[in-house]
Short mmCIF file of C-alpha atoms in Angstrom, two decimals:
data_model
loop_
_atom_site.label_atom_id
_atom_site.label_comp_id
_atom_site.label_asym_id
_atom_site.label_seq_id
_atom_site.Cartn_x
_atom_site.Cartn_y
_atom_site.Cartn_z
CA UNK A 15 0.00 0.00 0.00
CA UNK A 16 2.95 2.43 0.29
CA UNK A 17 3.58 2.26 -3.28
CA UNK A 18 0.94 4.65 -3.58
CA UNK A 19 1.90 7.70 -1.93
CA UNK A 20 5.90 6.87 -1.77
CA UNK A 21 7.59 8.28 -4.97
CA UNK A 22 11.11 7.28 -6.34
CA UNK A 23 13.53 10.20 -5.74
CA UNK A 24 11.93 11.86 -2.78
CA UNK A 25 14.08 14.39 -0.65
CA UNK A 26 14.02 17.00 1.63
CA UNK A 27 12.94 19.60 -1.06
CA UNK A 28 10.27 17.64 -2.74
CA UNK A 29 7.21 18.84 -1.05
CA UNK A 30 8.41 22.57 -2.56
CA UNK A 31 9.51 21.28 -6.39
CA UNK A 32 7.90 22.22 -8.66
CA UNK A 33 7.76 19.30 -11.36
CA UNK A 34 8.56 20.62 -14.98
CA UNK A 35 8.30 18.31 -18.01
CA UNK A 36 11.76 19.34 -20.52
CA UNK A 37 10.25 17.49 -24.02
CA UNK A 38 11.98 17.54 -27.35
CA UNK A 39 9.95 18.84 -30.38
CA UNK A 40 10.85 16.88 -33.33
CA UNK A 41 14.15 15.76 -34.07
CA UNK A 42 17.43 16.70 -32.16
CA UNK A 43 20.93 15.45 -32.10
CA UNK A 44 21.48 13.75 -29.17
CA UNK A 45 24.65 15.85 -28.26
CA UNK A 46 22.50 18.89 -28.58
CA UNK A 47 19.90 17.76 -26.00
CA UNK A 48 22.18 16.19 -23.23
CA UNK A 49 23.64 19.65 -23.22
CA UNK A 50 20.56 21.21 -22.94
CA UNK A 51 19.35 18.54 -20.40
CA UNK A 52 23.20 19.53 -18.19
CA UNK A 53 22.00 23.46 -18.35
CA UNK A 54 18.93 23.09 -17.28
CA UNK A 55 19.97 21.12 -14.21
CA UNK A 56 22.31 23.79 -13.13
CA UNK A 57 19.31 25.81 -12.39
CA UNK A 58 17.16 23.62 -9.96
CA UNK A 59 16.73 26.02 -7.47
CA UNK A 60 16.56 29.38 -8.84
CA UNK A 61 17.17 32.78 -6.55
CA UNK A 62 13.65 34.75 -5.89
CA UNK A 63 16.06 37.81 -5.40
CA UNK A 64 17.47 37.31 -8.78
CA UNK A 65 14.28 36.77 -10.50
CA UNK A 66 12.67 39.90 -9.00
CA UNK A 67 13.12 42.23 -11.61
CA UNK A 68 11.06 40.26 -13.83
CA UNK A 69 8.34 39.80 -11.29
CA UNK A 70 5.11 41.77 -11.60
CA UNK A 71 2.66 41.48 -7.74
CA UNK A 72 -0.36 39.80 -8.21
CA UNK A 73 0.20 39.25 -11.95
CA UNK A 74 0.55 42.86 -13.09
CA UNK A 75 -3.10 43.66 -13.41
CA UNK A 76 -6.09 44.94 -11.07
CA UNK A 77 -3.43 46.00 -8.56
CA UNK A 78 -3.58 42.86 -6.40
CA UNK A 79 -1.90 42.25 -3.83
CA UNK A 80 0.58 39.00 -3.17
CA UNK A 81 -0.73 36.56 -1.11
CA UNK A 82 2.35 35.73 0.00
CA UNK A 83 2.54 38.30 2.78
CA UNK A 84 5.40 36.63 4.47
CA UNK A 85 8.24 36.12 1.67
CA UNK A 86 11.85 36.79 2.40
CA UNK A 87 12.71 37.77 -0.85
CA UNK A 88 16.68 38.01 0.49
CA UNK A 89 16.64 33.98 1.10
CA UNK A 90 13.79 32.52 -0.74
CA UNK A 91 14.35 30.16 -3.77
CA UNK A 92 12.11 28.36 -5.73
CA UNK A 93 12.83 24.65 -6.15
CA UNK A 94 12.73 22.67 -9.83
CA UNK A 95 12.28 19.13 -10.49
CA UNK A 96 13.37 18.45 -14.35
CA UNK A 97 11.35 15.53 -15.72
CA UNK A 98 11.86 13.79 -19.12
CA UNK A 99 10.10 10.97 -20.98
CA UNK A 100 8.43 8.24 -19.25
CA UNK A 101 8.92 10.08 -15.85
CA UNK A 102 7.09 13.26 -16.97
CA UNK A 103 4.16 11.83 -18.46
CA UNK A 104 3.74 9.25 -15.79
CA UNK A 105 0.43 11.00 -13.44
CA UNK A 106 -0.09 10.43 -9.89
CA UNK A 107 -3.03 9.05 -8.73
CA UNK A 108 -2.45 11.42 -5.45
CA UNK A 109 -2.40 14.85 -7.68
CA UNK A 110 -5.27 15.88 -5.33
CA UNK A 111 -4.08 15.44 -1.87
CA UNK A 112 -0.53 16.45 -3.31
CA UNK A 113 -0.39 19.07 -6.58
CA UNK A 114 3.08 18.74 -6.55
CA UNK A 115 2.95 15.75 -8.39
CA UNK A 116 1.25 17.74 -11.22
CA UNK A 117 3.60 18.88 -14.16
CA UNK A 118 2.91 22.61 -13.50
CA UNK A 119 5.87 23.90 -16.58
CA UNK A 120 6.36 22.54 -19.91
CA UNK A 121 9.81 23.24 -21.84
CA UNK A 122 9.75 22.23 -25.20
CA UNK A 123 13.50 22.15 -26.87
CA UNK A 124 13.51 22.95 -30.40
CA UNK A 125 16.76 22.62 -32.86
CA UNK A 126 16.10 25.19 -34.94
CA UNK A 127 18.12 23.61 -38.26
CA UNK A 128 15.87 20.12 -37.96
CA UNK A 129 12.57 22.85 -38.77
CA UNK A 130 11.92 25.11 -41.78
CA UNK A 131 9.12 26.95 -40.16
CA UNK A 132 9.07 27.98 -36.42
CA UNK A 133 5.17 28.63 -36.65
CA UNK A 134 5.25 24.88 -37.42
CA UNK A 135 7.72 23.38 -34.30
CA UNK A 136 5.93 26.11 -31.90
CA UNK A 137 2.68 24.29 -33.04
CA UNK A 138 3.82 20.91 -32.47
CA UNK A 139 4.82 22.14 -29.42
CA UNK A 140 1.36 23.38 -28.44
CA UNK A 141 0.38 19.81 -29.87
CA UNK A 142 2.73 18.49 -26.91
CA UNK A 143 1.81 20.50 -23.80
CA UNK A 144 -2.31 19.12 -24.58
CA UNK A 145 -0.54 15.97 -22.47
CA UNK A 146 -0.09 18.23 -19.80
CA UNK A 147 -3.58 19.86 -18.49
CA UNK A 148 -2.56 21.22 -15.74
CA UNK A 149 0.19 23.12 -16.81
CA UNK A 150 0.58 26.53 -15.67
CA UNK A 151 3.56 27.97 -18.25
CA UNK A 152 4.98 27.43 -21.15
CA UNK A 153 8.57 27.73 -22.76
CA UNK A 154 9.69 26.68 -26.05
CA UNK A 155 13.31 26.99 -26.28
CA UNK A 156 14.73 27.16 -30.10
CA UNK A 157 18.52 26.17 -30.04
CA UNK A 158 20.85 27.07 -32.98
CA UNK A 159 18.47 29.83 -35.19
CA UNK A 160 19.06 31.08 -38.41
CA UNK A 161 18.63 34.50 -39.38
CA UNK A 162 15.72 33.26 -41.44
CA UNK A 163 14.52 31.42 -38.05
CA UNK A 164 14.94 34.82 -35.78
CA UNK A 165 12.96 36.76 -38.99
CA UNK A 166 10.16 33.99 -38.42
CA UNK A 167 10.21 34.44 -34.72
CA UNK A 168 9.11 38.55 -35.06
CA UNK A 169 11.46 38.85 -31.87
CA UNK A 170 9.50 35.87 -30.28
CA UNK A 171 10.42 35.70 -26.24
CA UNK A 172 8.88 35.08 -23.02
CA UNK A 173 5.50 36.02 -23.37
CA UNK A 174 3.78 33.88 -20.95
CA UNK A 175 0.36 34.59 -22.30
CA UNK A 176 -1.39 35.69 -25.93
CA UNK A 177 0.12 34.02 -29.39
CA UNK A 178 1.80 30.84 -29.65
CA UNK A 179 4.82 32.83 -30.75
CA UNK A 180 5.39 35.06 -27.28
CA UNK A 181 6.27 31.33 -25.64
CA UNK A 182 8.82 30.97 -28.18
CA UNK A 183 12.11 31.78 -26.79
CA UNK A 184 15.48 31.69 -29.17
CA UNK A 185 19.16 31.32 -27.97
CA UNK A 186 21.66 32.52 -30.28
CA UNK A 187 24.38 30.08 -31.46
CA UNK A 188 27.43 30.08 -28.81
CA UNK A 189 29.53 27.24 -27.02
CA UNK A 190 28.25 25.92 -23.19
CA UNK A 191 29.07 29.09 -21.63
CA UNK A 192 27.42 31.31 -23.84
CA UNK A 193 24.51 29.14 -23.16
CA UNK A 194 24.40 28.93 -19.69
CA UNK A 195 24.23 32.92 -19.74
CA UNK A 196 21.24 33.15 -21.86
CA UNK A 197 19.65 29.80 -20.40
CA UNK A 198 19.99 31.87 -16.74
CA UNK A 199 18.21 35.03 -18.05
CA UNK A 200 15.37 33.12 -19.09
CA UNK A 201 14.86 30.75 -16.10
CA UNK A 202 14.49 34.07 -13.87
CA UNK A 203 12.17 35.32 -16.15
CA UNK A 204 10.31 31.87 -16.20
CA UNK A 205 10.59 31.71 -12.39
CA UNK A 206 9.00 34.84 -11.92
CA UNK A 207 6.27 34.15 -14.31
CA UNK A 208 5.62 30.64 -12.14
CA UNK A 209 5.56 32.90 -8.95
CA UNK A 210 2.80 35.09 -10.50
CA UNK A 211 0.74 32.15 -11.53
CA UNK A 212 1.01 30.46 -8.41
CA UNK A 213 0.42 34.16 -6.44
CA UNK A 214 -3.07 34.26 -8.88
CA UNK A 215 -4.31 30.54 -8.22
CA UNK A 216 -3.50 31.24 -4.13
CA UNK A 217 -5.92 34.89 -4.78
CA UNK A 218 -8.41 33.04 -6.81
CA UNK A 219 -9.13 29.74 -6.49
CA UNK A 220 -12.76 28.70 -4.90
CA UNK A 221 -14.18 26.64 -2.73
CA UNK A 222 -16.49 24.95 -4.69
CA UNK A 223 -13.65 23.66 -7.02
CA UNK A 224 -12.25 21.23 -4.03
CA UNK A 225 -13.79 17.53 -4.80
CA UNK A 226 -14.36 15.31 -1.55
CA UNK A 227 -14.19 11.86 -3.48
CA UNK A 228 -10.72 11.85 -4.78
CA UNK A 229 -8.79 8.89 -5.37
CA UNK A 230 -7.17 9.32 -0.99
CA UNK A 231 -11.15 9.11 -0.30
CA UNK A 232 -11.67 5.94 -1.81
CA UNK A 233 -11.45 2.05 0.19
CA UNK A 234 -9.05 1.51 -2.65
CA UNK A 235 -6.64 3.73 -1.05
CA UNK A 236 -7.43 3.91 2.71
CA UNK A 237 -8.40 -0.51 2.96
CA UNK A 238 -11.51 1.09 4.62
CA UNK A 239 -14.78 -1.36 3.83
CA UNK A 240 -18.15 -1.29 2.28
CA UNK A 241 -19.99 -0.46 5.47
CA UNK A 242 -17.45 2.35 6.17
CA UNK A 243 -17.54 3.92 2.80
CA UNK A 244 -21.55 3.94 2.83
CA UNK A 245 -21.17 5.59 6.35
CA UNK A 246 -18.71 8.12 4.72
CA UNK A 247 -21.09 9.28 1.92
CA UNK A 248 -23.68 9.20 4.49
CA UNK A 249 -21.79 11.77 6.70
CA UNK A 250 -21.13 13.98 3.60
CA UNK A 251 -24.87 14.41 3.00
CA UNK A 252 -24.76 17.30 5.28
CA UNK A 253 -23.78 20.53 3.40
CA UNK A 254 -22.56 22.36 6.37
CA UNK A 255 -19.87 19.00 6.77
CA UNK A 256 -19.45 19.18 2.72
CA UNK A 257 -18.32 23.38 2.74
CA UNK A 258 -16.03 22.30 6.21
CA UNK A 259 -14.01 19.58 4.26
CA UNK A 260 -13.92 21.60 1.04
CA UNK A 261 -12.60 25.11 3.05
CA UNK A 262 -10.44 22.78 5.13
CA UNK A 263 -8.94 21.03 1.81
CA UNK A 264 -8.84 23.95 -0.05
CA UNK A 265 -5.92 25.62 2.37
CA UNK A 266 -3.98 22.97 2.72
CA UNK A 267 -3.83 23.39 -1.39
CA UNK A 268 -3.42 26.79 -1.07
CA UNK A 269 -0.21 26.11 1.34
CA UNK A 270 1.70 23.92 -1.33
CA UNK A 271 1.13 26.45 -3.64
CA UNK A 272 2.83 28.97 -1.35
CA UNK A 273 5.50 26.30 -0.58
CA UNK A 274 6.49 25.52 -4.16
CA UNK A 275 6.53 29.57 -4.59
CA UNK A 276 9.20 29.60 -2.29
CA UNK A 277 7.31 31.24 0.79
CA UNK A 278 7.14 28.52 4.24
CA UNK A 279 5.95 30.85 6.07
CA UNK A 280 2.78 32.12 4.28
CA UNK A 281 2.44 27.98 3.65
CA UNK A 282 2.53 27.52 7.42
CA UNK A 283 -0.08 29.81 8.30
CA UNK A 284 -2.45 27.91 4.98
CA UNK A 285 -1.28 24.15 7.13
CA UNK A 286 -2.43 25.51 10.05
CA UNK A 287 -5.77 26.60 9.55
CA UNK A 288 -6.27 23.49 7.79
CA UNK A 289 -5.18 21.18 10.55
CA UNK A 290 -7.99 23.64 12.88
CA UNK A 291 -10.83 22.92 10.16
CA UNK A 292 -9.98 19.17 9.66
CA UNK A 293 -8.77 18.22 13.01
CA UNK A 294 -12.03 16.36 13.85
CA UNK A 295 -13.68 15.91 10.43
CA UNK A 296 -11.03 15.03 7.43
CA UNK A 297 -8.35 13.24 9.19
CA UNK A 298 -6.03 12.65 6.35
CA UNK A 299 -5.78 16.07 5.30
CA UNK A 300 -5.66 16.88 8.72
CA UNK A 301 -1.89 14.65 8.75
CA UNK A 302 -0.70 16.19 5.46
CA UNK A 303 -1.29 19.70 6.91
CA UNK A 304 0.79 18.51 9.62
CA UNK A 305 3.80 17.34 7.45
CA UNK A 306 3.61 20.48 5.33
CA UNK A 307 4.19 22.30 8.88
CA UNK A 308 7.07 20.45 9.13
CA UNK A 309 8.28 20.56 6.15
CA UNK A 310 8.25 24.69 5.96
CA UNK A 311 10.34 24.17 9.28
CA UNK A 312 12.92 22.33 7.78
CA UNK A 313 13.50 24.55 4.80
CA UNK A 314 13.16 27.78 6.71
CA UNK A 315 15.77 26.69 8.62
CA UNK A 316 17.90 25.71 5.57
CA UNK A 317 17.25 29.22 3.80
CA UNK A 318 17.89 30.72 6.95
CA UNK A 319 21.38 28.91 7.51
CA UNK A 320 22.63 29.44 4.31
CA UNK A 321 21.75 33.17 4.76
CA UNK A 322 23.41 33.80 8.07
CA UNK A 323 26.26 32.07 6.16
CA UNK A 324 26.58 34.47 3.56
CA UNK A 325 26.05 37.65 5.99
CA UNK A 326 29.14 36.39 8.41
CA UNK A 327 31.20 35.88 4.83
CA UNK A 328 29.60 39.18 4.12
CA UNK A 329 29.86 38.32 0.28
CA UNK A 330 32.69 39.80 -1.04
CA UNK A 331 35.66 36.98 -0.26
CA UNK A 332 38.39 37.13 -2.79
CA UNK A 333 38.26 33.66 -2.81
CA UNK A 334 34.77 33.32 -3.60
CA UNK A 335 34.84 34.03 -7.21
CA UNK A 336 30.94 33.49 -7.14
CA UNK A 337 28.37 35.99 -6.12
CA UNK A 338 25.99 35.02 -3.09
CA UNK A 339 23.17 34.31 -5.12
CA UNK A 340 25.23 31.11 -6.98
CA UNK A 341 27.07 30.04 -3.49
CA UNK A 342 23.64 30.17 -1.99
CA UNK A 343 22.54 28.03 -4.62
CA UNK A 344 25.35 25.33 -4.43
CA UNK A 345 24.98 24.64 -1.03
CA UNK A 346 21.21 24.29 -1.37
CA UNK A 347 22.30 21.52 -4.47
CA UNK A 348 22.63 17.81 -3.48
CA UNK A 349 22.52 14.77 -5.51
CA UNK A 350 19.72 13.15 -6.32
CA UNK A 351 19.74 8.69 -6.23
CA UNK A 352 20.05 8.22 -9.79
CA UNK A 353 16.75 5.83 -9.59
CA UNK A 354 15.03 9.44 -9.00
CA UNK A 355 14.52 9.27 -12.97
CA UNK A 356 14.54 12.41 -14.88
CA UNK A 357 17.14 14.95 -16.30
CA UNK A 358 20.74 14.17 -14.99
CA UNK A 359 21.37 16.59 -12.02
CA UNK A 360 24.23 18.17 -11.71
CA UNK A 361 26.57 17.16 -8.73
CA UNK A 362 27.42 19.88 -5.81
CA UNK A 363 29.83 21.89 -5.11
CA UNK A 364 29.16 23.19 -1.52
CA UNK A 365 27.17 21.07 1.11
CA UNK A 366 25.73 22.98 4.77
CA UNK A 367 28.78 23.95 6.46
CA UNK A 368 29.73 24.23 10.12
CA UNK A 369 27.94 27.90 10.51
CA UNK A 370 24.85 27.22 8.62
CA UNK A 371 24.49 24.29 11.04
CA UNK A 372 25.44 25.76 14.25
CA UNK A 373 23.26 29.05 13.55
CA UNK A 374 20.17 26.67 12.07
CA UNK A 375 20.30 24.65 15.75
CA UNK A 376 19.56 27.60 17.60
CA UNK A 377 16.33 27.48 15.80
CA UNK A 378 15.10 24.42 18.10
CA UNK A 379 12.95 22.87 15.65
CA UNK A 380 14.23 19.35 16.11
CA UNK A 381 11.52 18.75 19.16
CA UNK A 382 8.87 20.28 17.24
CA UNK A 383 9.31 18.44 13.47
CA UNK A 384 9.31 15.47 15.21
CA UNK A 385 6.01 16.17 17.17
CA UNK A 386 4.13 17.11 14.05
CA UNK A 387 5.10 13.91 12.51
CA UNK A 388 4.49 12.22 15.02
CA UNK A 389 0.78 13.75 15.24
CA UNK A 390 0.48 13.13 11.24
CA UNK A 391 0.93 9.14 11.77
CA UNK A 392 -1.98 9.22 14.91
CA UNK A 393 -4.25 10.91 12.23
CA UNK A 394 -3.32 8.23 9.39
CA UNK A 395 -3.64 5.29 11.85
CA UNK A 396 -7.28 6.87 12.69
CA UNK A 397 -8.34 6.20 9.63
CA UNK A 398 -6.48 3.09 9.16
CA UNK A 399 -4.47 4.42 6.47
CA UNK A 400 -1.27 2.11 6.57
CA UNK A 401 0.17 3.69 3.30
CA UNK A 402 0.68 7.33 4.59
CA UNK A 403 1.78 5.52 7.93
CA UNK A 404 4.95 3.96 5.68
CA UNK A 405 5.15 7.38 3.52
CA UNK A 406 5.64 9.41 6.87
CA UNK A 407 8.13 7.63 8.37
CA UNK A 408 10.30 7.61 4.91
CA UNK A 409 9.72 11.64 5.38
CA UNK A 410 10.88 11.70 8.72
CA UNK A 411 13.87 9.58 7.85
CA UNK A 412 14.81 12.37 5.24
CA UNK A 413 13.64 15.25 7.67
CA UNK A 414 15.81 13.92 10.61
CA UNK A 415 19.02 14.07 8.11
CA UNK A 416 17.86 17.38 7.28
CA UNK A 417 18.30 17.81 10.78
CA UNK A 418 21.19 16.06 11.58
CA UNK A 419 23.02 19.09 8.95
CA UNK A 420 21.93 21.98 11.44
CA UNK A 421 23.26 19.70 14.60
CA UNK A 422 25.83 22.16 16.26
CA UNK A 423 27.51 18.64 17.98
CA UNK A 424 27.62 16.49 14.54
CA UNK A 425 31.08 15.68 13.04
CA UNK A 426 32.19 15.96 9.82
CA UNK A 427 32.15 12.09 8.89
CA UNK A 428 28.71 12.49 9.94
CA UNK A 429 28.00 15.15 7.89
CA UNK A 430 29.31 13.55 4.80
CA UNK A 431 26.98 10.48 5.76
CA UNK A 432 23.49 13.38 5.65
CA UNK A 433 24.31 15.13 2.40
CA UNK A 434 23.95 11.47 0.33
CA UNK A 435 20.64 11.70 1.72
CA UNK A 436 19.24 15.20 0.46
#
């Protein structure tokens, strides 16, 4: 029964990745796409603070105001998951209880000499993202155009909404380099378009859109029986029950969102209004609210850490050649098991240090984590379901190593054991 809420690859950051499917449109020498597959994974966790110039609050129309109240622009990062071929079309049976399973970006990669007519490969492309319904942007990236090509394109380039053109993106011919420079433009400019969309759904999604009989309601997932599932639908023949489960549901949805946008804190405050609205009616969300607490702990601590880091070094070390943003971002990198699946992620350079885990103990959230998850498995055994039981105790596993990094007392050796597990 675990199979169906454990996932291959999990770590501490999963709960906040947001899952993007990189697809090839038409033909393209392999060479060109395992580069393109090594640049993108350079860029799984992308600086907020970078990406700020491109960002527009509450989607740059009506004047509204980000939901996310609480984000630390100076620390936060949002988190990528790169996904390619069988992994990225594979869908979750759990989408509902967790939308981070849902491909949420779509990159198509385009070589630009394999096509006479971009109009064409950005349509094929448009073709190829109908796989993905729940999609929230778009990117085509065209590799190696011609002048004829950039003429076509009408100065095509990160348009997130309107023709099929403005998600047509081109990168002028160069070596690795040259790429990488272009390739980290765009991502900010993607990651701040994600941010919007994510800020928009948090403003506007509705009550009435949050379904009750998902696939973590059914006996199929929770071993419940007959008589229990008639009692269930019974129960939810009361509207006043029906309205408390939905508003309940629909915050702990509205707290991933805020998670994958890089914000724990405004997610914390979404977990915990759930866990008051579900604590005595909707027991499984009720546990996943829990574990989301937890999990915001764990990477506000990390973001923290890394940031008190970078203020001590104060950023301007000769022998840093870096800027903050990237050394922030290498420390935050760890490998991922190579059964993960997916594009090939780059290995680290950095892992937590000494200071980030000596200044991320004083934080005390050891205690606390591990009450919350231990709360989340008295919920699941409530209702008897022995799947999330297995799932949380592979979380806490990864939490406590997460935890073990921030130990002031932990020796190096130790240390080096952790990181293999992030």
């Amino acid at each position: 029964m675990s199979s169906r809420c454990i996932e291959s690859g999990i770590s501490v950051f999963t709960a906040a990745e947001v899952r993007v499917a990189v697809i090839p449109i038409g033909s393209i020498p392999p060479e060109v796409w395992g580069s393109t597959l090594d640049a993108l994974s350079s860029f799984r966790h992308v600086s907020l603070s970078a990406s700020r110039s491109f960002y527009q609050e509450g989607g740059g129309a009506g004047g509204n105001k980000s939901p996310l109240q609480h984000m630390d622009w100076a620390s936060a990062y949002m988190h990528f998951r790169f996904l390619q071929g069988e992994e990225c079309k594979r869908r979750s049976r759990m989408f509902e209880l967790y939308p981070q399973r849902l491909i949420l970006v779509v990159i198509g990669v385009v070589y630009c000499p394999q096509w006479e007519s971009m109009e064409e490969a950005v349509r094929e492309f448009e073709r190829a993202c109908k796989q993905f319904p729940e999609c929230m942007v778009r990117r085509c990236f065209a590799f190696d155009p011609s002048i004829a090509h950039i003429l076509q394109g009408g100065g095509a380039g990160g348009g997130g909404a309107g023709s099929m053109m403005e998600q047509l993106v081109m990168f002028p011919p160069g070596g690795r380099k040259h790429l990488e420079q272009h390739l980290e433009l765009w991502m900010h400019d993607l990651t701040a378009r994600v941010l919007t969309e994510f800020e928009l759904w948090v403003l506007n999604a509705a009550q009435h859109s949050i379904k009750l009989t998902t696939f973590a309601d059914s006996g199929e997932f929770t071993g419940q029986s007959v008589i229990d599932e008639v009692a269930k639908r019974l129960a939810l023949g009361d509207e006043e029950v029906r309205e408390k489960r939905r508003w309940g549901r629909l915050m702990k949805i509205k707290g991933d969102y805020c998670l994958m946008a890089g914000s724990p804190q405004d997610a914390s405050e979404y977990y915990r209004t759930c866990v008051e609205i579900c604590r005595g009616s909707d027991a499984l969300w009720c546990g996943v609210a829990l574990e989301g607490i937890a999990q915001a702990r764990i990477l506000t601590a990390l973001s923290a850490a890394a940031a008190f880091e970078l203020s001590q070094a104060g950023g301007s070390s000769p022998s840093s050649p870096a800027p903050p943003h990237q050394r922030l971002k290498s420390q935050l990198d760890a490998p991922r098991s190579a059964s993960a699946g997916g594009v090939h992620q780059a290995a680290p350079r950095h892992s937590l240090r000494g200071s980030q885990r000596t200044s991320t103990s004083r934080t005390h959230i050891e205690s606390s984590v591990r009450e919350l998850l231990n709360e989340a498995r008295v919920y699941y055994k409530k209702r008897e379901v022995l799947g999330m039981v297995g799932h949380t105790r592979k979380r806490a596993l990864l939490l406590w190593h997460a935890v073990e990094l921030m130990r002031g007392d932990a020796g190096s050796s130790d240390r080096g054991r952790c990181c293999g597990w992030l």
